[in-house]
Amino acid sequence: MSRVLVFIEDPGAANYALPLLPPLGATLWTAPTLLPYLEARGVRPAQVIDGPTTDLPAETELLLIGTSENLQTAAHDLVRQAKARGIPSVGMIDFPANAAARFRGETRAPLAHAPDWLLVTDDGTARHYEELGFPADKIGRVGHPHFDTVLALREKLEQEGVAAVRRRLLPEVPEGQKLVVFLSEISGGLDPQQYRRSPEYSLDGRGGRDDRTGIVIEAFLDVSAALSPRPYRLLRLHPKNMRDEFGALLDEFDGISQAGTPLEMVFACDLVCGMTTMLLYEAALLGRPTLAILPRAAEGAWLPTIASGVTPAAITRPALSRMLPALLNAGQGNDLRPEASLPRALAFLQSIAP
């Protein structure tokens, strides 16, 4: 057993943590729900924790935990034990949204189960936790280690070219037809009411659904169906999506993508659409044109590339009708290349490790 223990149970936390494992020589623990995601990436955890409690190994000297949508996650129990034994604990924050709920558990206190230290992606994310009362001097603004991997992949794929990657991965897409992918999400999370229709919604679906994802997909399908020539429309399912939650909407897409890692597939597209999934951010890092389709303006703060203007956002049907064909036909991406994160994350962890 390594002296460094990493516990994760959600895909977002996994993306943040996996690049850290080899240089830290860390042991990986996970929950059973994450096993298919890890297996697709060739990663085998040392232990699978199925429940809210487990024993922290005696040899542990540093604990890293990823947040999740599970209010009864074993991460809270591991942090409690680490604090009782004077072992530094670190939370990995891959996403700015829901700061007040990530360490709340089943209490009303936003920092009830907070670790000693945080690794965050940027200053904006850090401010969310500072406003909740987390000590500013215990927050490492180190970026996202996974983004180093994405940028390295971008260089490799650009040498192959978009057309060649598409022929290799998606031979069923007709030559010359535009390819647009919609990146799905689940309509739930740490604050479930945020993912249901509300009076704040400025984007309308077809009137029969009140889930965030369903409403946005209906708008996407309607607007894209009206384009001439019509693009090939691909749906990329979130790892937590179940096909039956989409119903007949699945039949309106030309293709469904679910297996394997999505980054190469995203690179092969003329336009990448979604809501606030981190995969939309990754698409921008890969240099692809991106479009966020949001049911309400407030969600623009949930993804840094939207907040910074790298990813434009459509929050009404008329805006979507203008922006989708314009971006699809422009063929222009971006050159978003943040500073390497992994060295900064490792230096920060080294500074706090015993």
PDB file of C-alpha atoms in Angstrom, residues 60-174:
ATOM      1  CA  THR A  60      -1.573   6.449   4.759  1.00  0.00           C
ATOM      2  CA  GLU A  61       0.328   9.736   4.980  1.00  0.00           C
ATOM      3  CA  LEU A  62      -1.665  11.792   2.456  1.00  0.00           C
ATOM      4  CA  LEU A  63      -5.319  11.475   1.408  1.00  0.00           C
ATOM      5  CA  LEU A  64      -6.784  12.848  -1.836  1.00  0.00           C
ATOM      6  CA  ILE A  65     -10.520  12.705  -2.438  1.00  0.00           C
ATOM      7  CA  GLY A  66     -12.703  13.691  -5.357  1.00  0.00           C
ATOM      8  CA  THR A  67     -16.141  15.130  -4.803  1.00  0.00           C
ATOM      9  CA  SER A  68     -19.208  13.295  -6.105  1.00  0.00           C
ATOM     10  CA  GLU A  69     -22.976  13.471  -6.342  1.00  0.00           C
ATOM     11  CA  ASN A  70     -23.268  10.862  -3.592  1.00  0.00           C
ATOM     12  CA  LEU A  71     -24.238  12.599  -0.343  1.00  0.00           C
ATOM     13  CA  GLN A  72     -23.213   9.463   1.584  1.00  0.00           C
ATOM     14  CA  THR A  73     -19.841   9.030  -0.106  1.00  0.00           C
ATOM     15  CA  ALA A  74     -17.122   7.168   1.767  1.00  0.00           C
ATOM     16  CA  ALA A  75     -14.891  10.191   1.094  1.00  0.00           C
ATOM     17  CA  HIS A  76     -16.469  11.957   4.064  1.00  0.00           C
ATOM     18  CA  ASP A  77     -15.585   9.098   6.414  1.00  0.00           C
ATOM     19  CA  LEU A  78     -12.021   8.935   5.068  1.00  0.00           C
ATOM     20  CA  VAL A  79     -11.558  12.677   5.659  1.00  0.00           C
ATOM     21  CA  ARG A  80     -12.891  12.333   9.206  1.00  0.00           C
ATOM     22  CA  GLN A  81     -10.402   9.564   9.985  1.00  0.00           C
ATOM     23  CA  ALA A  82      -7.525  11.459   8.385  1.00  0.00           C
ATOM     24  CA  LYS A  83      -8.217  14.532  10.501  1.00  0.00           C
ATOM     25  CA  ALA A  84      -8.429  12.444  13.656  1.00  0.00           C
ATOM     26  CA  ARG A  85      -4.969  11.021  12.901  1.00  0.00           C
ATOM     27  CA  GLY A  86      -3.373  14.287  11.755  1.00  0.00           C
ATOM     28  CA  ILE A  87      -3.034  13.109   8.135  1.00  0.00           C
ATOM     29  CA  PRO A  88      -3.347  15.890   5.522  1.00  0.00           C
ATOM     30  CA  SER A  89      -6.456  15.540   3.364  1.00  0.00           C
ATOM     31  CA  VAL A  90      -6.922  17.208  -0.005  1.00  0.00           C
ATOM     32  CA  GLY A  91     -10.068  17.724  -2.075  1.00  0.00           C
ATOM     33  CA  MET A  92      -9.745  17.785  -5.859  1.00  0.00           C
ATOM     34  CA  ILE A  93     -12.193  20.283  -7.406  1.00  0.00           C
ATOM     35  CA  ASP A  94     -12.553  19.778 -11.151  1.00  0.00           C
ATOM     36  CA  PHE A  95     -15.590  22.003 -11.707  1.00  0.00           C
ATOM     37  CA  PRO A  96     -16.756  25.355 -10.288  1.00  0.00           C
ATOM     38  CA  ALA A  97     -20.467  24.555  -9.910  1.00  0.00           C
ATOM     39  CA  ASN A  98     -22.176  23.445  -6.674  1.00  0.00           C
ATOM     40  CA  ALA A  99     -19.402  24.535  -4.325  1.00  0.00           C
ATOM     41  CA  ALA A 100     -21.813  24.774  -1.391  1.00  0.00           C
ATOM     42  CA  ALA A 101     -22.939  21.172  -1.833  1.00  0.00           C
ATOM     43  CA  ARG A 102     -19.732  19.244  -2.492  1.00  0.00           C
ATOM     44  CA  PHE A 103     -18.731  18.789   1.165  1.00  0.00           C
ATOM     45  CA  ARG A 104     -22.133  19.232   2.759  1.00  0.00           C
ATOM     46  CA  GLY A 105     -23.143  15.593   2.826  1.00  0.00           C
ATOM     47  CA  GLU A 106     -26.542  15.260   4.471  1.00  0.00           C
ATOM     48  CA  THR A 107     -26.043  18.354   6.619  1.00  0.00           C
ATOM     49  CA  ARG A 108     -26.798  22.009   5.843  1.00  0.00           C
ATOM     50  CA  ALA A 109     -23.226  23.141   6.499  1.00  0.00           C
ATOM     51  CA  PRO A 110     -21.329  23.539   3.195  1.00  0.00           C
ATOM     52  CA  LEU A 111     -17.963  22.659   4.742  1.00  0.00           C
ATOM     53  CA  ALA A 112     -19.150  19.939   7.141  1.00  0.00           C
ATOM     54  CA  HIS A 113     -16.936  17.290   5.521  1.00  0.00           C
ATOM     55  CA  ALA A 114     -14.340  19.544   3.908  1.00  0.00           C
ATOM     56  CA  PRO A 115     -10.727  18.323   3.825  1.00  0.00           C
ATOM     57  CA  ASP A 116      -7.757  20.353   5.040  1.00  0.00           C
ATOM     58  CA  TRP A 117      -6.676  21.539   1.589  1.00  0.00           C
ATOM     59  CA  LEU A 118      -8.151  22.031  -1.887  1.00  0.00           C
ATOM     60  CA  LEU A 119      -6.782  21.711  -5.394  1.00  0.00           C
ATOM     61  CA  VAL A 120      -8.839  23.907  -7.747  1.00  0.00           C
ATOM     62  CA  THR A 121      -8.697  24.734 -11.425  1.00  0.00           C
ATOM     63  CA  ASP A 122      -8.727  28.547 -11.316  1.00  0.00           C
ATOM     64  CA  ASP A 123      -9.175  31.724  -9.271  1.00  0.00           C
ATOM     65  CA  GLY A 124     -12.924  31.838  -9.889  1.00  0.00           C
ATOM     66  CA  THR A 125     -13.407  28.382  -8.415  1.00  0.00           C
ATOM     67  CA  ALA A 126     -11.211  29.295  -5.454  1.00  0.00           C
ATOM     68  CA  ARG A 127     -13.382  32.336  -4.716  1.00  0.00           C
ATOM     69  CA  HIS A 128     -16.469  30.143  -4.371  1.00  0.00           C
ATOM     70  CA  TYR A 129     -14.840  28.251  -1.501  1.00  0.00           C
ATOM     71  CA  GLU A 130     -13.339  31.339   0.082  1.00  0.00           C
ATOM     72  CA  GLU A 131     -16.832  32.850   0.214  1.00  0.00           C
ATOM     73  CA  LEU A 132     -18.011  29.722   2.043  1.00  0.00           C
ATOM     74  CA  GLY A 133     -15.281  30.219   4.648  1.00  0.00           C
ATOM     75  CA  PHE A 134     -12.551  27.882   3.415  1.00  0.00           C
ATOM     76  CA  PRO A 135      -9.093  29.342   4.203  1.00  0.00           C
ATOM     77  CA  ALA A 136      -7.663  31.032   1.106  1.00  0.00           C
ATOM     78  CA  ASP A 137      -4.103  30.011   2.014  1.00  0.00           C
ATOM     79  CA  LYS A 138      -5.085  26.332   1.877  1.00  0.00           C
ATOM     80  CA  ILE A 139      -6.335  26.433  -1.717  1.00  0.00           C
ATOM     81  CA  GLY A 140      -3.953  25.477  -4.503  1.00  0.00           C
ATOM     82  CA  ARG A 141      -4.836  27.127  -7.804  1.00  0.00           C
ATOM     83  CA  VAL A 142      -3.106  24.557  -9.971  1.00  0.00           C
ATOM     84  CA  GLY A 143      -5.302  24.105 -13.054  1.00  0.00           C
ATOM     85  CA  HIS A 144      -6.558  20.722 -14.271  1.00  0.00           C
ATOM     86  CA  PRO A 145      -3.965  17.929 -14.683  1.00  0.00           C
ATOM     87  CA  HIS A 146      -6.134  16.165 -17.260  1.00  0.00           C
ATOM     88  CA  PHE A 147      -5.891  19.172 -19.562  1.00  0.00           C
ATOM     89  CA  ASP A 148      -2.171  18.496 -20.038  1.00  0.00           C
ATOM     90  CA  THR A 149      -3.176  15.132 -21.494  1.00  0.00           C
ATOM     91  CA  VAL A 150      -5.824  16.721 -23.716  1.00  0.00           C
ATOM     92  CA  LEU A 151      -3.359  19.243 -25.151  1.00  0.00           C
ATOM     93  CA  ALA A 152      -0.818  16.506 -25.868  1.00  0.00           C
ATOM     94  CA  LEU A 153      -3.530  14.544 -27.675  1.00  0.00           C
ATOM     95  CA  ARG A 154      -4.436  17.641 -29.678  1.00  0.00           C
ATOM     96  CA  GLU A 155      -0.920  17.850 -31.109  1.00  0.00           C
ATOM     97  CA  LYS A 156      -1.071  14.199 -32.149  1.00  0.00           C
ATOM     98  CA  LEU A 157      -4.528  14.476 -33.723  1.00  0.00           C
ATOM     99  CA  GLU A 158      -3.718  17.676 -35.592  1.00  0.00           C
ATOM    100  CA  GLN A 159      -0.910  15.807 -37.345  1.00  0.00           C
ATOM    101  CA  GLU A 160      -3.442  13.176 -38.470  1.00  0.00           C
ATOM    102  CA  GLY A 161      -6.087  15.756 -39.434  1.00  0.00           C
ATOM    103  CA  VAL A 162      -9.808  16.045 -38.731  1.00  0.00           C
ATOM    104  CA  ALA A 163     -10.889  14.282 -41.937  1.00  0.00           C
ATOM    105  CA  ALA A 164      -8.607  11.301 -41.331  1.00  0.00           C
ATOM    106  CA  VAL A 165      -9.715  10.938 -37.711  1.00  0.00           C
ATOM    107  CA  ARG A 166     -13.349  11.022 -38.842  1.00  0.00           C
ATOM    108  CA  ARG A 167     -12.803   8.330 -41.466  1.00  0.00           C
ATOM    109  CA  ARG A 168     -11.069   6.172 -38.862  1.00  0.00           C
ATOM    110  CA  LEU A 169     -13.600   6.571 -36.066  1.00  0.00           C
ATOM    111  CA  LEU A 170     -16.870   7.390 -37.830  1.00  0.00           C
ATOM    112  CA  PRO A 171     -16.801   5.817 -41.285  1.00  0.00           C
ATOM    113  CA  GLU A 172     -20.601   5.844 -41.350  1.00  0.00           C
ATOM    114  CA  VAL A 173     -20.652   9.658 -41.675  1.00  0.00           C
ATOM    115  CA  PRO A 174     -20.986  10.497 -45.405  1.00  0.00           C
TER     116      PRO A 174
END
